[in-house]
Every structure is written in C-alpha cells, then in structure tokens.
C-alpha cells in the first residue's frame, strides 16, 4: 500500500518509472527484511512502538519528498535516486518490524501462525487492489494517508485489546 506513492514520486524525480519501481521495491524489501532481522532478540514491548514508528516514518518520508521536490529536482540523477532509496529504506526498516514481533510473541501455536500468515497474505493482496483504486479515484497522497492510517489503526487496536504485557518476563 505504501510503495505506490513512492514509485509515483520517484518517477517524477527520476523520469523513468522502471528505475523508480526498482529502487522503491528493492529498498523496501531489503530494509523491511533488515527491520525484521533486527527484531530477532527484541522484547514484545517493541510491537506497539514499531507500529507507531512505521506510521510516523511513512508520513515523514513522503512529506519530506513532497516538500523538497523542487530542491531534489535540481540535484544530479544519482543523488535523486540515492535520496529516493534512503527515503524508502527508513520507513521500510520500521515497517519490517511489526509482523515478526507479532508472529513471535502473539502467534504461539502452529494454527495461530498459519492464520497470521494467511491474514498477512490476504491483507497484502487486498491492499494492492485498494491502493490502485484509491490512486485512480482520489490520488497518490490518499494512498499514503491510508497506509499511515492502517498502521495507526493497528497501533490503537493493539493498545485497546485486553492483551497484557509482562515486560519483565518478556511475554505477552
């Protein structure tokens, strides 16, 4: 859901949608994988913070690209591509954290893990269809708003559950 506005912005900065798509997808996949790897030995208390940080990082990265677009266009192509990659990788790192944390700490049994993978897969497919529809009917900025809102809703849902965290014992 969040990648499409960055591809759009990258196309306007670089002039080539193929290069923009390559940079955005590669940057997102690598950085989200690194974010997931980084959570390997982290406590469950990081889950709410990672959701809030993902929403914040997405909003700040896209807003920065939009606000400084005229300055970015004055830079050489290599610098524009590097800044796009950096702008995608910062939120990508944080966006890679919630799923592994949730899998490790919330989905303890094999059936719960299966349902979590299925829900993640369904959400990914539906988000790609929804993002195309939002882009056509409302514009790319609204896709970003929907992505930020999704992480915000997940954060609020996690806070509002009766789930109790025992941070001292690192269990949920």
Short mmCIF file of C-alpha atoms in Angstrom, two decimals:
data_model
loop_
_atom_site.label_atom_id
_atom_site.label_comp_id
_atom_site.label_asym_id
_atom_site.label_seq_id
_atom_site.Cartn_x
_atom_site.Cartn_y
_atom_site.Cartn_z
CA UNK A 1 0.00 0.00 0.00
CA UNK A 2 2.76 2.45 0.90
CA UNK A 3 5.07 1.75 -2.04
CA UNK A 4 2.90 3.18 -4.82
CA UNK A 5 3.18 6.86 -3.78
CA UNK A 6 6.96 6.46 -3.55
CA UNK A 7 7.05 4.93 -7.04
CA UNK A 8 4.99 7.87 -8.29
CA UNK A 9 7.26 10.42 -6.59
CA UNK A 10 10.35 8.58 -7.79
CA UNK A 11 9.07 8.63 -11.36
CA UNK A 12 8.70 12.40 -11.18
CA UNK A 13 12.21 12.75 -9.70
CA UNK A 14 13.99 10.30 -11.98
CA UNK A 15 11.89 10.48 -15.13
CA UNK A 16 11.80 6.70 -15.52
CA UNK A 17 9.10 4.53 -13.92
CA UNK A 18 11.17 1.34 -14.27
CA UNK A 19 14.10 2.77 -12.31
CA UNK A 20 11.74 4.24 -9.74
CA UNK A 21 9.91 0.93 -9.29
CA UNK A 22 13.20 -0.94 -9.00
CA UNK A 23 14.61 1.42 -6.38
CA UNK A 24 11.41 1.55 -4.34
CA UNK A 25 10.75 -2.20 -4.32
CA UNK A 26 14.39 -3.17 -3.73
CA UNK A 27 14.77 -0.58 -0.99
CA UNK A 28 11.53 -1.60 0.70
CA UNK A 29 12.25 -5.33 0.54
CA UNK A 30 15.84 -5.06 1.76
CA UNK A 31 15.11 -2.59 4.54
CA UNK A 32 11.97 -4.35 5.79
CA UNK A 33 13.95 -7.60 5.86
CA UNK A 34 16.65 -5.86 7.88
CA UNK A 35 13.99 -4.46 10.21
CA UNK A 36 12.56 -7.92 10.74
CA UNK A 37 16.04 -9.33 11.34
CA UNK A 38 16.79 -6.56 13.84
CA UNK A 39 13.74 -7.54 15.92
CA UNK A 40 15.19 -11.03 16.44
CA UNK A 41 16.07 -10.56 20.08
CA UNK A 42 13.76 -7.69 20.94
CA UNK A 43 11.05 -7.77 23.59
CA UNK A 44 7.31 -7.77 22.90
CA UNK A 45 7.13 -4.24 24.27
CA UNK A 46 8.55 -3.07 20.93
CA UNK A 47 5.41 -4.11 18.99
CA UNK A 48 3.25 -1.03 19.74
CA UNK A 49 6.20 1.30 19.30
CA UNK A 50 7.08 -0.28 15.94
CA UNK A 51 3.53 0.28 14.66
CA UNK A 52 3.55 3.91 15.74
CA UNK A 53 7.06 4.43 14.32
CA UNK A 54 6.01 2.91 10.98
CA UNK A 55 3.12 5.35 10.64
CA UNK A 56 5.33 8.27 11.62
CA UNK A 57 8.24 7.26 9.37
CA UNK A 58 5.97 6.78 6.36
CA UNK A 59 4.38 10.16 6.80
CA UNK A 60 7.66 11.98 7.37
CA UNK A 61 9.49 10.34 4.46
CA UNK A 62 6.76 11.04 1.93
CA UNK A 63 6.14 14.56 3.24
CA UNK A 64 9.85 15.30 3.01
CA UNK A 65 9.99 14.14 -0.60
CA UNK A 66 6.93 16.21 -1.47
CA UNK A 67 8.05 19.35 0.37
CA UNK A 68 11.55 19.33 -1.05
CA UNK A 69 10.68 18.14 -4.55
CA UNK A 70 11.91 21.30 -6.30
CA UNK A 71 15.25 21.09 -4.47
CA UNK A 72 15.54 17.39 -5.30
CA UNK A 73 14.92 18.03 -8.98
CA UNK A 74 17.94 20.35 -9.07
CA UNK A 75 20.26 17.52 -7.97
CA UNK A 76 22.01 15.08 -10.32
CA UNK A 77 20.13 11.88 -11.17
CA UNK A 78 22.37 9.70 -8.98
CA UNK A 79 21.72 11.91 -5.95
CA UNK A 80 17.96 11.91 -6.61
CA UNK A 81 17.95 8.13 -6.86
CA UNK A 82 20.02 7.78 -3.71
CA UNK A 83 17.72 10.11 -1.76
CA UNK A 84 14.66 8.21 -3.00
CA UNK A 85 16.24 4.96 -1.87
CA UNK A 86 17.06 6.44 1.52
CA UNK A 87 13.55 7.87 1.88
CA UNK A 88 12.09 4.42 1.20
CA UNK A 89 14.52 2.46 3.35
CA UNK A 90 13.97 4.44 6.55
CA UNK A 91 10.22 3.66 6.83
CA UNK A 92 10.82 0.24 5.27
CA UNK A 93 13.07 -0.75 8.16
CA UNK A 94 10.40 0.15 10.71
CA UNK A 95 7.61 -1.40 8.59
CA UNK A 96 9.52 -4.69 8.69
CA UNK A 97 9.31 -4.91 12.47
CA UNK A 98 5.63 -5.48 13.43
CA UNK A 99 4.98 -8.77 11.62
CA UNK A 100 7.94 -10.74 13.04
CA UNK A 101 7.29 -9.31 16.50
CA UNK A 102 3.63 -10.26 16.27
CA UNK A 103 4.42 -13.73 14.94
CA UNK A 104 6.95 -14.42 17.64
CA UNK A 105 5.02 -13.02 20.57
CA UNK A 106 1.33 -13.20 19.69
CA UNK A 107 1.05 -16.27 17.49
CA UNK A 108 2.49 -19.01 19.66
CA UNK A 109 0.71 -22.12 18.34
CA UNK A 110 1.09 -23.53 14.80
CA UNK A 111 -2.58 -22.81 13.93
CA UNK A 112 -2.20 -19.22 15.14
CA UNK A 113 0.92 -18.82 12.99
CA UNK A 114 -0.94 -20.24 9.98
CA UNK A 115 -3.79 -17.78 10.47
CA UNK A 116 -1.33 -14.90 10.88
CA UNK A 117 0.42 -15.79 7.59
CA UNK A 118 -2.94 -16.15 5.85
CA UNK A 119 -4.19 -12.82 7.21
CA UNK A 120 -0.95 -11.10 6.15
CA UNK A 121 -1.20 -12.57 2.65
CA UNK A 122 -4.84 -11.55 2.27
CA UNK A 123 -4.14 -8.07 3.57
CA UNK A 124 -1.25 -7.68 1.12
CA UNK A 125 -3.36 -8.69 -1.87
CA UNK A 126 -6.31 -6.55 -0.83
CA UNK A 127 -4.04 -3.57 -0.10
CA UNK A 128 -2.57 -3.68 -3.60
CA UNK A 129 -6.04 -3.73 -5.18
CA UNK A 130 -7.25 -1.00 -2.83
CA UNK A 131 -4.21 1.19 -3.49
CA UNK A 132 -4.82 1.07 -7.25
CA UNK A 133 -8.45 2.06 -6.71
CA UNK A 134 -7.52 4.88 -4.33
CA UNK A 135 -4.89 6.16 -6.79
CA UNK A 136 -7.41 6.27 -9.62
CA UNK A 137 -10.22 7.86 -7.67
CA UNK A 138 -8.51 10.11 -5.10
CA UNK A 139 -4.81 10.38 -5.90
CA UNK A 140 -1.50 9.12 -4.58
CA UNK A 141 -1.48 11.26 -1.45
CA UNK A 142 -4.56 9.40 -0.24
CA UNK A 143 -2.77 6.07 -0.63
CA UNK A 144 -0.13 7.34 1.73
CA UNK A 145 -2.81 8.56 4.12
CA UNK A 146 -4.43 5.11 4.02
CA UNK A 147 -1.09 3.42 4.75
CA UNK A 148 -0.36 5.72 7.69
CA UNK A 149 -3.91 5.25 8.94
CA UNK A 150 -3.56 1.46 8.68
CA UNK A 151 -0.51 1.44 10.94
CA UNK A 152 -2.24 3.87 13.27
CA UNK A 153 -5.33 1.67 13.50
CA UNK A 154 -3.17 -1.39 14.18
CA UNK A 155 -1.39 0.55 16.93
CA UNK A 156 -4.68 1.63 18.52
CA UNK A 157 -6.14 -1.88 18.19
CA UNK A 158 -3.14 -3.34 19.96
CA UNK A 159 -3.41 -0.78 22.74
CA UNK A 160 -7.13 -1.30 23.16
CA UNK A 161 -7.01 -5.09 23.47
CA UNK A 162 -7.08 -6.75 26.81
CA UNK A 163 -3.69 -8.16 25.96
CA UNK A 164 -1.37 -7.66 28.88
CA UNK A 165 2.35 -7.42 28.51
CA UNK A 166 4.69 -8.66 31.15
CA UNK A 167 7.76 -6.69 30.08
CA UNK A 168 9.84 -8.00 32.97
CA UNK A 169 9.48 -11.57 31.70
CA UNK A 170 9.31 -10.58 28.01
CA UNK A 171 5.99 -12.32 27.49
CA UNK A 172 2.57 -11.33 26.35
#
